[in-house]
PDB file of C-alpha atoms in Angstrom:
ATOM      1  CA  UNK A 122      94.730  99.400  74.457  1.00 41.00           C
ATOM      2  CA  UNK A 123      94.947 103.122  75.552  1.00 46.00           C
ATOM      3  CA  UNK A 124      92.778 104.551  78.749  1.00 47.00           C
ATOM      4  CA  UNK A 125      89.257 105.347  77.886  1.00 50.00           C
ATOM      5  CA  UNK A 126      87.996 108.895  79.403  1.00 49.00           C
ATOM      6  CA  UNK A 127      84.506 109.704  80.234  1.00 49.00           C
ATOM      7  CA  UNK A 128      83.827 112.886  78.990  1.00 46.00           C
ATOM      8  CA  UNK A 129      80.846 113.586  81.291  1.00 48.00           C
ATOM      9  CA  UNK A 130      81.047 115.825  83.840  1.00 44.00           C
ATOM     10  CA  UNK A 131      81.875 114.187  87.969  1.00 42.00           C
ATOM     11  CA  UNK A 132      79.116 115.342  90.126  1.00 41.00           C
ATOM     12  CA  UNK A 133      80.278 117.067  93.181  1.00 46.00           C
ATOM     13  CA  UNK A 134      78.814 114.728  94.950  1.00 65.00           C
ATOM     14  CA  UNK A 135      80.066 111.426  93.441  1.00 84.00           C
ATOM     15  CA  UNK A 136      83.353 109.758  94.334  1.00 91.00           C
ATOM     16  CA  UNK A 137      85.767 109.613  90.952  1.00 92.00           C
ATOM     17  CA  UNK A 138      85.951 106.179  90.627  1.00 95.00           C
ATOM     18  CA  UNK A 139      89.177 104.786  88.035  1.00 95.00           C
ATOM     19  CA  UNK A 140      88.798 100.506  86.749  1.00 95.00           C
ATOM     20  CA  UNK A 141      91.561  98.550  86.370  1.00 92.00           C
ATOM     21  CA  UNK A 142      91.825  95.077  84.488  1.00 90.00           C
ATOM     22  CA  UNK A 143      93.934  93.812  81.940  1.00 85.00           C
ATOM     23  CA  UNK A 144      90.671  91.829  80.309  1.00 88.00           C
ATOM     24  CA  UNK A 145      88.255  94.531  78.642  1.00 90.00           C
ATOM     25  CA  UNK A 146      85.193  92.685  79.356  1.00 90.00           C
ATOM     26  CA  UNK A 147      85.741  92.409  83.185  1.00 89.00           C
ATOM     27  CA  UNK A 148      86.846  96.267  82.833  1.00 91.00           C
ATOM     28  CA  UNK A 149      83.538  97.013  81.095  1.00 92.00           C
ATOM     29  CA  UNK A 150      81.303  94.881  83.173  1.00 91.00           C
ATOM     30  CA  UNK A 151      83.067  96.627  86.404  1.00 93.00           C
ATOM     31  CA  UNK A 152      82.659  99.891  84.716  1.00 93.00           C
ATOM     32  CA  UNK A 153      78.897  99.502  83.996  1.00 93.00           C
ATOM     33  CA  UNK A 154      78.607  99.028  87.776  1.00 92.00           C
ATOM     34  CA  UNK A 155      80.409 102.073  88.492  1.00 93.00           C
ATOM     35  CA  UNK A 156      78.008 103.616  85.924  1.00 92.00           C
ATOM     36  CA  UNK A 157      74.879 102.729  87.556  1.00 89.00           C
ATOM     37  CA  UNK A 158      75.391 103.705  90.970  1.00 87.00           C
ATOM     38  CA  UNK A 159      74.180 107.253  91.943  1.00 80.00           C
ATOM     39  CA  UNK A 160      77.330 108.135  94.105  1.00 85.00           C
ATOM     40  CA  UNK A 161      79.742 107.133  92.113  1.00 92.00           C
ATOM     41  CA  UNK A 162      81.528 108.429  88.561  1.00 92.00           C
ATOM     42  CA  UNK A 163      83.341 106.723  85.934  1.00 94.00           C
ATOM     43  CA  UNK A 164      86.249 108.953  85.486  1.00 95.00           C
ATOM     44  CA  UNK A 165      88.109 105.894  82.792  1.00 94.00           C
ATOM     45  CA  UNK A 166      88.907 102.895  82.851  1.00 94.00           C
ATOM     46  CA  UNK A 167      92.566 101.464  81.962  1.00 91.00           C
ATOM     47  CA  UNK A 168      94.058  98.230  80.747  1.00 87.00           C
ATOM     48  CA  UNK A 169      97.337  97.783  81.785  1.00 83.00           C
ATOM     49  CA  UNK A 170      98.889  99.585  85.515  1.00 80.00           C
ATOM     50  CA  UNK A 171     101.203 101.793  83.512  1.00 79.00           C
ATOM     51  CA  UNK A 172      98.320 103.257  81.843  1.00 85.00           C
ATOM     52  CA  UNK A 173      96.240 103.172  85.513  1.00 86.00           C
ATOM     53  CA  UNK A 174      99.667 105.462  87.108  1.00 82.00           C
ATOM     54  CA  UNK A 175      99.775 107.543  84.232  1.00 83.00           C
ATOM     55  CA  UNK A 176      96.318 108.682  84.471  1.00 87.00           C
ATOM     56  CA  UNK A 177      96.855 109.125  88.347  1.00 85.00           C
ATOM     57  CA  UNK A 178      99.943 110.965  87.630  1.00 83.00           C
ATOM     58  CA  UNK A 179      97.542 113.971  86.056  1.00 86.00           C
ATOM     59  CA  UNK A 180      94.014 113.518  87.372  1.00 88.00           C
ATOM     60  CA  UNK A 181      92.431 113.267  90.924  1.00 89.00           C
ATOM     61  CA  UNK A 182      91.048 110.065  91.804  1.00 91.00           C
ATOM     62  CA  UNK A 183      89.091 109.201  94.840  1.00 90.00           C
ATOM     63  CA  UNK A 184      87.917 105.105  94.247  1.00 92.00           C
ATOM     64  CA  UNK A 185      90.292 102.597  92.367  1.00 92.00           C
ATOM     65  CA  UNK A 186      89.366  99.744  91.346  1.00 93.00           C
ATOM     66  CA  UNK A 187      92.526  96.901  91.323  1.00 87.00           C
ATOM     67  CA  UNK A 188      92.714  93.894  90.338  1.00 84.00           C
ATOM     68  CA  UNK A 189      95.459  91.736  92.449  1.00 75.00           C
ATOM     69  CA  UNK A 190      96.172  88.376  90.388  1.00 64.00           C
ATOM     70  CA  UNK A 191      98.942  88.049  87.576  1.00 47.00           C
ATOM     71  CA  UNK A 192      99.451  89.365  84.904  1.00 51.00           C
ATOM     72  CA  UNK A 193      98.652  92.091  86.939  1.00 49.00           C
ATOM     73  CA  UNK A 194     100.559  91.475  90.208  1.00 50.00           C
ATOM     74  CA  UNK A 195     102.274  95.130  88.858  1.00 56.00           C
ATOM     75  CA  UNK A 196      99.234  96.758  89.583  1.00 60.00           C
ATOM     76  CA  UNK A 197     100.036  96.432  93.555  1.00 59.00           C
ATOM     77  CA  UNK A 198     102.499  99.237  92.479  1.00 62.00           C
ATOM     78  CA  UNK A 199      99.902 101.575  92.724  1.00 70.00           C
ATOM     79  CA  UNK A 200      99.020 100.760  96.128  1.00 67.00           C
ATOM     80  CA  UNK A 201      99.999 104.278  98.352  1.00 66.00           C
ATOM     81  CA  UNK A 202     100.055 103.735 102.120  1.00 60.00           C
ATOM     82  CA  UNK A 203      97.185 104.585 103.917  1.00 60.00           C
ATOM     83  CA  UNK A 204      96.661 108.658 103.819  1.00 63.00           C
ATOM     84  CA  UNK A 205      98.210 108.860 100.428  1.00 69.00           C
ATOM     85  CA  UNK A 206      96.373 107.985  97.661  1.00 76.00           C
ATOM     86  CA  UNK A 207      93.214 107.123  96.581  1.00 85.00           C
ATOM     87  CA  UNK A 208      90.553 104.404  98.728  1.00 85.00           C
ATOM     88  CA  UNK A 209      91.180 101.174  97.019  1.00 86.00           C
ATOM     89  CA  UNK A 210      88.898  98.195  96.149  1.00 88.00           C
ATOM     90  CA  UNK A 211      90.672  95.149  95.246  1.00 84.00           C
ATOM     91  CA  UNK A 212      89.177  93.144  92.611  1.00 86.00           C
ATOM     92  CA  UNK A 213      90.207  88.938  92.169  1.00 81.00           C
ATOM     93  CA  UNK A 214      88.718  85.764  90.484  1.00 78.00           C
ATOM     94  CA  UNK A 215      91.102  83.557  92.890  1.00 69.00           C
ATOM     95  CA  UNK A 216      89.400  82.777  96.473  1.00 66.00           C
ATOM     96  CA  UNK A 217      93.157  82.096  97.713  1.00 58.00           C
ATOM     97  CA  UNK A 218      94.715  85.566  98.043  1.00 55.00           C
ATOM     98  CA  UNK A 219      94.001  87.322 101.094  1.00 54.00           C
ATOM     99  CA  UNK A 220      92.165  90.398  99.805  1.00 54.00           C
ATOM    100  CA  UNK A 221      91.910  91.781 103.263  1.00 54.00           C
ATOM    101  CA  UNK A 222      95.286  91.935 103.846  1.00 53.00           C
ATOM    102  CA  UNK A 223      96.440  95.734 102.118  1.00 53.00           C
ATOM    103  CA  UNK A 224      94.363  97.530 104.839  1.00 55.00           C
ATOM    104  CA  UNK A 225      97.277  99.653 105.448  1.00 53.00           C
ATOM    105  CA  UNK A 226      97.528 100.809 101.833  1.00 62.00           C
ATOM    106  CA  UNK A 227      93.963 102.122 101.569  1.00 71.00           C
ATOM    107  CA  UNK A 228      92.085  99.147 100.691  1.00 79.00           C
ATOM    108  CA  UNK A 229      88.330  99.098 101.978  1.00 81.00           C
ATOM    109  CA  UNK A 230      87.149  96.436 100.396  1.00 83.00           C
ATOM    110  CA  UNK A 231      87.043  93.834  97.782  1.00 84.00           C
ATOM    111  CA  UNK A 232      85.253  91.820  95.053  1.00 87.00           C
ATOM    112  CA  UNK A 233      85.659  88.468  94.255  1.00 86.00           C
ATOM    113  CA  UNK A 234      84.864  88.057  90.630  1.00 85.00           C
ATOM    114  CA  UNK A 235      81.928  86.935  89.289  1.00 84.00           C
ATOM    115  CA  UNK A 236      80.007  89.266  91.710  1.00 85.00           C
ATOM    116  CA  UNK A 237      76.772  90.176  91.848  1.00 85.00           C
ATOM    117  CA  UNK A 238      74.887  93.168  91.517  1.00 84.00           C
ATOM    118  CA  UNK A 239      74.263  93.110  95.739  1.00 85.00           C
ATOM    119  CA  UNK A 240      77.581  91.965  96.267  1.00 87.00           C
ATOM    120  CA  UNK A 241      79.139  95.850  94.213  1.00 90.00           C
ATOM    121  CA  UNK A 242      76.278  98.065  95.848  1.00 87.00           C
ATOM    122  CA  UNK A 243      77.407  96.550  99.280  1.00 87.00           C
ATOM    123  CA  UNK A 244      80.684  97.938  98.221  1.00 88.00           C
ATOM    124  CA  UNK A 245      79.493 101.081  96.766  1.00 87.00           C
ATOM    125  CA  UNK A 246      77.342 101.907  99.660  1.00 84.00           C
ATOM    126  CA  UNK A 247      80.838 101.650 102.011  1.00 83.00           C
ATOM    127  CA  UNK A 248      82.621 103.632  99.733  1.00 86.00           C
ATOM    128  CA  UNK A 249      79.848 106.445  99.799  1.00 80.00           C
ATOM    129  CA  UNK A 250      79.459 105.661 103.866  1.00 78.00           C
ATOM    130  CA  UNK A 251      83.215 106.084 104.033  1.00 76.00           C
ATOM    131  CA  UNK A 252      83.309 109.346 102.123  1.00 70.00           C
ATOM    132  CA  UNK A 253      85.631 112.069 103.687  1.00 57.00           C
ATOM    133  CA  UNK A 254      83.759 115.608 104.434  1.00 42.00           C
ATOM    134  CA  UNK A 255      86.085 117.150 101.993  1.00 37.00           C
ATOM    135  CA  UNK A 256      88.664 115.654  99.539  1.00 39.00           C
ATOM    136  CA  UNK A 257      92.406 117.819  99.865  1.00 35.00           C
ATOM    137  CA  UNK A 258      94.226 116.897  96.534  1.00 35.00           C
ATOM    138  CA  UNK A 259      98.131 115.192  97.377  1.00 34.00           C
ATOM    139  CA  UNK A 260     101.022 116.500  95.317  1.00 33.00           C
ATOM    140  CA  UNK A 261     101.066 113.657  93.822  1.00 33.00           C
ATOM    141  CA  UNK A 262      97.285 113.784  92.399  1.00 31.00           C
ATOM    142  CA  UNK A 263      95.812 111.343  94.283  1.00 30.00           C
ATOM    143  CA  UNK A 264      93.581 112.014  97.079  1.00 28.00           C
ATOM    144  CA  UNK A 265      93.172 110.865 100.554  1.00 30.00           C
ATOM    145  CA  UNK A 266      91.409 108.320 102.187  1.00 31.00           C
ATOM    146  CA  UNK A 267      88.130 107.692 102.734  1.00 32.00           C
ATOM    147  CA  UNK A 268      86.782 108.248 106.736  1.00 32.00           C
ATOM    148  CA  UNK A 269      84.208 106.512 108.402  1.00 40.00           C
ATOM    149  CA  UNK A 270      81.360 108.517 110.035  1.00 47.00           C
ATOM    150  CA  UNK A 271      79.506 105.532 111.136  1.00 63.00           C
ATOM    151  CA  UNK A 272      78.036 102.243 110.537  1.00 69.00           C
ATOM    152  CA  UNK A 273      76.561 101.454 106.902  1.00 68.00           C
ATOM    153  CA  UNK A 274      74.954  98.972 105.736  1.00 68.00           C
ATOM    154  CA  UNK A 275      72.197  97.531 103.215  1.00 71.00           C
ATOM    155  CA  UNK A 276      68.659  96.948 105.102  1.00 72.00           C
ATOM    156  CA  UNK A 277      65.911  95.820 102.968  1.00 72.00           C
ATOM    157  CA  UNK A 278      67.748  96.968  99.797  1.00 67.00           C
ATOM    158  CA  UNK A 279      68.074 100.097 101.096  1.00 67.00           C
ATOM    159  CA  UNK A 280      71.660 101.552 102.737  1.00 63.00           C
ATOM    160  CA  UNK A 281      71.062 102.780 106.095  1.00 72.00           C
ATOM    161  CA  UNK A 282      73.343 104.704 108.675  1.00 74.00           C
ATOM    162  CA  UNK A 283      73.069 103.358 112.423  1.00 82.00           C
ATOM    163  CA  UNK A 284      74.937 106.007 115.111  1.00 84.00           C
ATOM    164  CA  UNK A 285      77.786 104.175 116.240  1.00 85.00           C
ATOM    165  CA  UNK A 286      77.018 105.195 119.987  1.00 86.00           C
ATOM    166  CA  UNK A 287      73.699 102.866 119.285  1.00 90.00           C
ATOM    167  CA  UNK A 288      76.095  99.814 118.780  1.00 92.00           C
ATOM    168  CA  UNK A 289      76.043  97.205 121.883  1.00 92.00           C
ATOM    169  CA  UNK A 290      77.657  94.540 119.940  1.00 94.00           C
ATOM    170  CA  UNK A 291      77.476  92.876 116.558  1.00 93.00           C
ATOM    171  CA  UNK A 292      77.763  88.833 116.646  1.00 94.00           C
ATOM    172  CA  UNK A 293      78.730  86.236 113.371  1.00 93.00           C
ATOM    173  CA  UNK A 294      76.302  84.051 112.488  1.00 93.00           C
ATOM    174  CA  UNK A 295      77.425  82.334 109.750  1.00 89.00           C
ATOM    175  CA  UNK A 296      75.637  83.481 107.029  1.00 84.00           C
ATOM    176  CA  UNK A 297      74.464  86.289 108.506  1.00 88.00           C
ATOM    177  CA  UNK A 298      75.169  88.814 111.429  1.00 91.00           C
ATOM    178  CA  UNK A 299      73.331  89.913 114.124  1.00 93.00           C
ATOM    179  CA  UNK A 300      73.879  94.048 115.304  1.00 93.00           C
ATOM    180  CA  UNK A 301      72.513  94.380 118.644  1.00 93.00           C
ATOM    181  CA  UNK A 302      71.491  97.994 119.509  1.00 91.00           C
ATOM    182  CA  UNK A 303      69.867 100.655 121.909  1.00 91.00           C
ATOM    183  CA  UNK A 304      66.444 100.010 120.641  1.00 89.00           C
ATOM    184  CA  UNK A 305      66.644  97.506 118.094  1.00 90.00           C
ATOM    185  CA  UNK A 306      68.061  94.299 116.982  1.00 91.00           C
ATOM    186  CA  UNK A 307      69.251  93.422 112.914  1.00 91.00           C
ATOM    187  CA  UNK A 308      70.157  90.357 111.451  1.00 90.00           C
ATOM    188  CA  UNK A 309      71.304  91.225 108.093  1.00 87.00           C
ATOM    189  CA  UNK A 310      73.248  89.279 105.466  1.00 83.00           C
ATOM    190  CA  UNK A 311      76.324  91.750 105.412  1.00 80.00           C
ATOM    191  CA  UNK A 312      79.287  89.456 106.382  1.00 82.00           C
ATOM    192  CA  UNK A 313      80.723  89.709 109.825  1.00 86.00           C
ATOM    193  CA  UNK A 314      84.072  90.953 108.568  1.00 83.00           C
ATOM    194  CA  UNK A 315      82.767  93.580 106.633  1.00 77.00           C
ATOM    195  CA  UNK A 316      80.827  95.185 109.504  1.00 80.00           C
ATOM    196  CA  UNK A 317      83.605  94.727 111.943  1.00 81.00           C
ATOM    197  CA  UNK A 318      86.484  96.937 109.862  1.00 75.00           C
ATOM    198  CA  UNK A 319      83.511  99.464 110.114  1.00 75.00           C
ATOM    199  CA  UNK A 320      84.007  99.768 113.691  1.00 80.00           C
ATOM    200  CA  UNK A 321      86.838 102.284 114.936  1.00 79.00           C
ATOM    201  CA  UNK A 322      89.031 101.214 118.439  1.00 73.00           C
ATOM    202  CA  UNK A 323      88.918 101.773 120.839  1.00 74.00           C
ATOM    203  CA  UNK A 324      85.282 101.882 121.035  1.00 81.00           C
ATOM    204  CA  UNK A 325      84.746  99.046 120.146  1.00 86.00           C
ATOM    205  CA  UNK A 326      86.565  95.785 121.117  1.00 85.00           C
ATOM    206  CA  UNK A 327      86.489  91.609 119.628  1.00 88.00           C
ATOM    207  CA  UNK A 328      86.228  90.169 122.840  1.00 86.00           C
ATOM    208  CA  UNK A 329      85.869  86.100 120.669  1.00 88.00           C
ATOM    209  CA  UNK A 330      86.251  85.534 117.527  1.00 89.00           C
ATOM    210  CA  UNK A 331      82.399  85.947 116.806  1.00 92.00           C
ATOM    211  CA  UNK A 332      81.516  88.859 118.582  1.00 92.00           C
ATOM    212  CA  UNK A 333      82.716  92.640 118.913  1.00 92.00           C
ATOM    213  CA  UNK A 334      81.417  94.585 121.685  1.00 91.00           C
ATOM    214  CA  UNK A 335      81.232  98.335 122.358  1.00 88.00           C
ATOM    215  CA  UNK A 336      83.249  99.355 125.450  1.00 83.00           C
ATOM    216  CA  UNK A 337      81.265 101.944 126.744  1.00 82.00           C
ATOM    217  CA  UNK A 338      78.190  99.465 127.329  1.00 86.00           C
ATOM    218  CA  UNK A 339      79.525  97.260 128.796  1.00 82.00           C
ATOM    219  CA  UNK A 340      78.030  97.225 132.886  1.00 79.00           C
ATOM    220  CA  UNK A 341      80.135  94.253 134.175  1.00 78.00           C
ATOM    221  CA  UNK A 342      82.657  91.397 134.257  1.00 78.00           C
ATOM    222  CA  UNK A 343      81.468  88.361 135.325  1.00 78.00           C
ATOM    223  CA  UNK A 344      83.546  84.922 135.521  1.00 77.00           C
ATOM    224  CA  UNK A 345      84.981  84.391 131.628  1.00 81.00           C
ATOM    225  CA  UNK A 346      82.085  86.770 130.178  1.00 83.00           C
ATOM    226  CA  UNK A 347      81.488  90.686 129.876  1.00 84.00           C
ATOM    227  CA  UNK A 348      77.557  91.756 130.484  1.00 86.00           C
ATOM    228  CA  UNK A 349      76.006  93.888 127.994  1.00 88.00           C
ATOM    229  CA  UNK A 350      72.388  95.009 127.800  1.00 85.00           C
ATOM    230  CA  UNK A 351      71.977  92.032 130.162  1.00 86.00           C
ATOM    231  CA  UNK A 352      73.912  89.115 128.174  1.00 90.00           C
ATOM    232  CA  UNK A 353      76.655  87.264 128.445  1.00 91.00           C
ATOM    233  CA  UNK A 354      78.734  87.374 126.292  1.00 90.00           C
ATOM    234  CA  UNK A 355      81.966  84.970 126.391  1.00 88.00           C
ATOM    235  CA  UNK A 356      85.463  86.028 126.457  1.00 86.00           C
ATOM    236  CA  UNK A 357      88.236  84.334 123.961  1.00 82.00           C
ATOM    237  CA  UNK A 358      90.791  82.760 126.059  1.00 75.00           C
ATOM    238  CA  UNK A 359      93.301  83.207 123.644  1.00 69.00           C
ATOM    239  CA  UNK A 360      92.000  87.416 123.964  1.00 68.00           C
ATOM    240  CA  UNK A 361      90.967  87.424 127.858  1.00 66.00           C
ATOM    241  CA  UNK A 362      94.369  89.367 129.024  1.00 66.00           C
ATOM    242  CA  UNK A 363      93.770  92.034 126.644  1.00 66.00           C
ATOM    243  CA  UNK A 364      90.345  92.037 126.981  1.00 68.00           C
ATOM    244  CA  UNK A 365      90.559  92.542 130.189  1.00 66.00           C
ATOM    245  CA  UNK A 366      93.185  94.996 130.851  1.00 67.00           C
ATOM    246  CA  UNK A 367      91.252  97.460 127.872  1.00 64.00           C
ATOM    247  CA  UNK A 368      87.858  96.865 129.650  1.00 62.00           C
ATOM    248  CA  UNK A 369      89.402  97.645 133.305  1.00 59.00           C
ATOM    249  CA  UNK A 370      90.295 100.880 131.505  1.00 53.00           C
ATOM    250  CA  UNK A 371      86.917 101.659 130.596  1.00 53.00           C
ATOM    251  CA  UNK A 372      84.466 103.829 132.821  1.00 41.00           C
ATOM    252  CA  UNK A 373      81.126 101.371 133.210  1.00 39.00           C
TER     253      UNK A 373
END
């Protein structure tokens, strides 16, 4: 089945978005997605990864949409390391593979298939979060990566952009995660993981495996803990050296 083009014109403001899957109803479902949200654009949607680098080959891309399982396992081929190609948003209907493990080939995030309509806008709203200031075009056609300017995230069904230098900490909960800030507190139901690649170093520090902290407010050491807006918060033993060392590094 040849590549489908939308003939529509991109927005300037939308990120060109190309889908990837060797079944066409997962491709159109996915697509549909795409479709719906305001700050993104269907540019087409391919069956096969030779039809997916042939299209890259000739037209800028700035989203793509891949899924990782066989038959398509050929499809990693169009993974560029990070800086080179297009953001990437890995696609699966297998729990097992470790979808979070390309972050040095431009992946940002992933779906795990059947999703729901929450689960893509929390990934659209990261994409369009993540959006670089300006797009330069490779030689090869593909463009670069996606930056973050700050922390994004879906409050009350709306996204919303929180100033990094607001951040005190942000602490799993489960099911949920609490962001601790300046002048406010959030428990939201975006997953700890997501929120934490969100977070640039070294600003901002896991100091247990629950809980990432923002160097810059933290006011003391005290016994096994670091004290921020007047908790404390425990340190990892298996990340106190390092923990440590970067915080004695820090200003309070």
């Amino acid at each position: 089945m040849r590549y489908s083009s939308v003939a529509a014109p991109t927005p300037i403001t939308s990120l060109r978005c190309l889908v990837v899957d060797n079944d066409p109803t997962a491709a159109a479902a996915l697509a549909a997605c795409v479709q719906q949200a305001p700050f993104l654009s269907l540019v087409a949607s391919c069956t096969s990864p030779a039809q997916a680098l042939a299209y890259l080959r000739t037209h800028p891309v700035d989203v793509l949409f891949l899924p990782i399982e066989l038959p398509l396992l050929a499809g990693l081929q169009l993974l560029r390391p990070a800086g080179q190609g297009p953001a990437v948003v890995l696609t699966s209907s297998y729990p097992d593979y470790n979808l979070q493990s390309h972050g040095t080939y431009g992946v940002v995030d992933y779906l795990l298939k059947p999703f729901c309509s929450a689960r893509f806008r929390q990934v659209a709203g990261r994409l369009h979060a993540q959006r670089p200031a300006a797009t330069p075009v490779c030689k090869s056609g593909m463009f670069a990566p996606l930056y973050t300017s700050g922390l994004h995230l879906w409050v009350n069904k709306q996204l919303t952009q929180l100033r990094l230098a607001d951040v005190l900490y942000i602490e799993d909960l489960g099911d949920r995660t609490r962001i601790k800030m300046l002048q406010q507190e959030l428990i939201i139901e975006e997953s700890f993981a997501t929120l934490a690649n969100q977070l640039p170093e070294p600003q901002f520090l896991r100091i247990n495996p629950t809980c990432i902290v923002a160097l810059s407010h933290t006011t003391a050491v005290v016994g096994n803990a670091l004290a921020v807006a007047g908790r404390r918060l425990p340190l990892g033993a298996a990340l106190q050296d390092e923990v440590l060392a970067r915080v004695f590094q820090t200003s309070f």
